[in-house]
């Protein structure tokens, strides 16, 4: 036996995610599933990946998808009815992904928002220009009793992975939800690099699929098994408490 035998490399078992908290699978109300058949395909895909629960989050955006809570609940009823018909038993909870603008502030004032888990509120910024007044938005979200969760911080390419801006958002007490497809390069190299930076900083609180179709869902376990994602999960991820 060699005197200096190599220490055996430790292989950790892959930890699955099991709970997703960001997707667009309600039929016909945003840029996700357009028909109830597509919605069912997505639900079946989550089941096939071994997920035990999903929280789906249609867009609420005053310029593009002006979905009221009633619209969202109506779409949910259509999905649940179709699932029952197809004998699909699977927990689908409903929240929303709010575009962070004045419309969100109005909804907060009326206490007309759909949160998830422990009063988490998912919101997103513009993909085109840097956000203004994030401090005000955070304050209003917190005043209304919710915890702000910023969707896919790695995808706002105008931030160019600028650490100090993310630092400021953390100081403002945004939690971050990174998209699993980012680390897979599905949105290009920028979001992948920023995802890695956020992971290194320990700034990923939630992981989400942001799936708009079943094909993305089919990739989830493969993406979850990658080293970067496994590290995030091992260091603690809030998905598990949902
Ligand atoms: Fe989304």
CSV table of N, CA, C and O and ligand atoms in Angstrom, one decimal, residues 22-24 30-31 57-59 97 122 124 127 151-152 155 177 179 209-212, ligand 1:
chain,number,residue,atom,x,y,z
A,22,UNK,N,-41.6,29.3,-8.2
A,22,UNK,CA,-41.6,30.3,-9.2
A,22,UNK,C,-41.9,29.6,-10.6
A,22,UNK,O,-41.0,28.9,-11.1
A,23,UNK,N,-43.1,29.8,-11.1
A,23,UNK,CA,-43.4,29.2,-12.4
A,23,UNK,C,-44.6,30.0,-13.0
A,23,UNK,O,-45.3,30.8,-12.3
A,24,UNK,N,-44.8,29.7,-14.3
A,24,UNK,CA,-45.9,30.3,-15.0
A,24,UNK,C,-46.8,29.2,-15.7
A,24,UNK,O,-46.6,29.0,-16.9
A,30,UNK,N,-50.6,34.6,-18.8
A,30,UNK,CA,-49.3,35.4,-19.0
A,30,UNK,C,-48.6,34.7,-20.1
A,30,UNK,O,-49.1,34.1,-21.0
A,31,UNK,N,-47.2,34.8,-20.1
A,31,UNK,CA,-46.4,34.3,-21.2
A,31,UNK,C,-46.0,32.8,-20.9
A,31,UNK,O,-45.1,32.3,-21.6
A,57,UNK,N,-46.6,31.2,-9.9
A,57,UNK,CA,-46.5,32.7,-9.7
A,57,UNK,C,-46.7,33.5,-11.0
A,57,UNK,O,-45.8,33.9,-11.6
A,58,UNK,N,-48.0,33.6,-11.5
A,58,UNK,CA,-48.2,34.3,-12.7
A,58,UNK,C,-47.8,35.8,-12.6
A,58,UNK,O,-47.8,36.3,-11.5
A,59,UNK,N,-47.4,36.4,-13.7
A,59,UNK,CA,-47.1,37.8,-13.7
A,59,UNK,C,-48.2,38.7,-13.4
A,59,UNK,O,-49.4,38.5,-13.8
A,97,UNK,N,-46.0,36.9,-9.3
A,97,UNK,CA,-44.7,37.6,-9.4
A,97,UNK,C,-45.1,39.1,-9.8
A,97,UNK,O,-45.6,39.3,-10.9
A,122,UNK,N,-43.1,37.8,-4.0
A,122,UNK,CA,-42.1,37.7,-5.1
A,122,UNK,C,-42.3,38.9,-6.0
A,122,UNK,O,-43.4,39.2,-6.4
A,124,UNK,N,-40.4,41.5,-9.2
A,124,UNK,CA,-39.3,41.5,-10.3
A,124,UNK,C,-39.1,43.0,-10.7
A,124,UNK,O,-40.0,43.8,-10.6
A,127,UNK,N,-36.4,44.4,-17.1
A,127,UNK,CA,-35.3,43.7,-17.7
A,127,UNK,C,-34.5,44.7,-18.5
A,127,UNK,O,-33.4,44.4,-19.0
A,151,UNK,N,-37.1,38.3,-7.6
A,151,UNK,CA,-37.0,37.2,-8.6
A,151,UNK,C,-35.7,37.4,-9.5
A,151,UNK,O,-35.4,38.5,-9.9
A,152,UNK,N,-35.1,36.3,-9.7
A,152,UNK,CA,-33.9,36.3,-10.7
A,152,UNK,C,-33.0,37.5,-10.7
A,152,UNK,O,-32.9,38.1,-11.8
A,155,UNK,N,-30.6,37.9,-13.6
A,155,UNK,CA,-31.0,38.1,-15.0
A,155,UNK,C,-31.1,39.6,-15.4
A,155,UNK,O,-31.3,39.9,-16.6
A,177,UNK,N,-34.2,35.3,-5.1
A,177,UNK,CA,-34.5,34.0,-5.7
A,177,UNK,C,-33.8,33.8,-7.0
A,177,UNK,O,-34.2,34.6,-7.9
A,179,UNK,N,-32.8,31.8,-10.5
A,179,UNK,CA,-33.4,30.9,-11.5
A,179,UNK,C,-32.5,29.7,-11.8
A,179,UNK,O,-31.3,29.9,-12.2
A,209,UNK,N,-37.7,27.6,-10.6
A,209,UNK,CA,-37.5,27.1,-12.0
A,209,UNK,C,-37.8,28.3,-13.0
A,209,UNK,O,-37.3,28.3,-14.1
A,210,UNK,N,-38.7,29.2,-12.6
A,210,UNK,CA,-39.3,30.2,-13.5
A,210,UNK,C,-39.7,29.5,-14.8
A,210,UNK,O,-39.6,30.1,-15.9
A,211,UNK,N,-40.2,28.3,-14.7
A,211,UNK,CA,-40.6,27.5,-15.9
A,211,UNK,C,-41.8,28.2,-16.6
A,211,UNK,O,-42.8,28.5,-15.9
A,212,UNK,N,-41.7,28.3,-17.9
A,212,UNK,CA,-42.8,28.8,-18.7
A,212,UNK,C,-43.4,27.6,-19.6
A,212,UNK,O,-44.3,27.8,-20.3
B,1,LIG,FE1,-41.1,34.6,-13.7
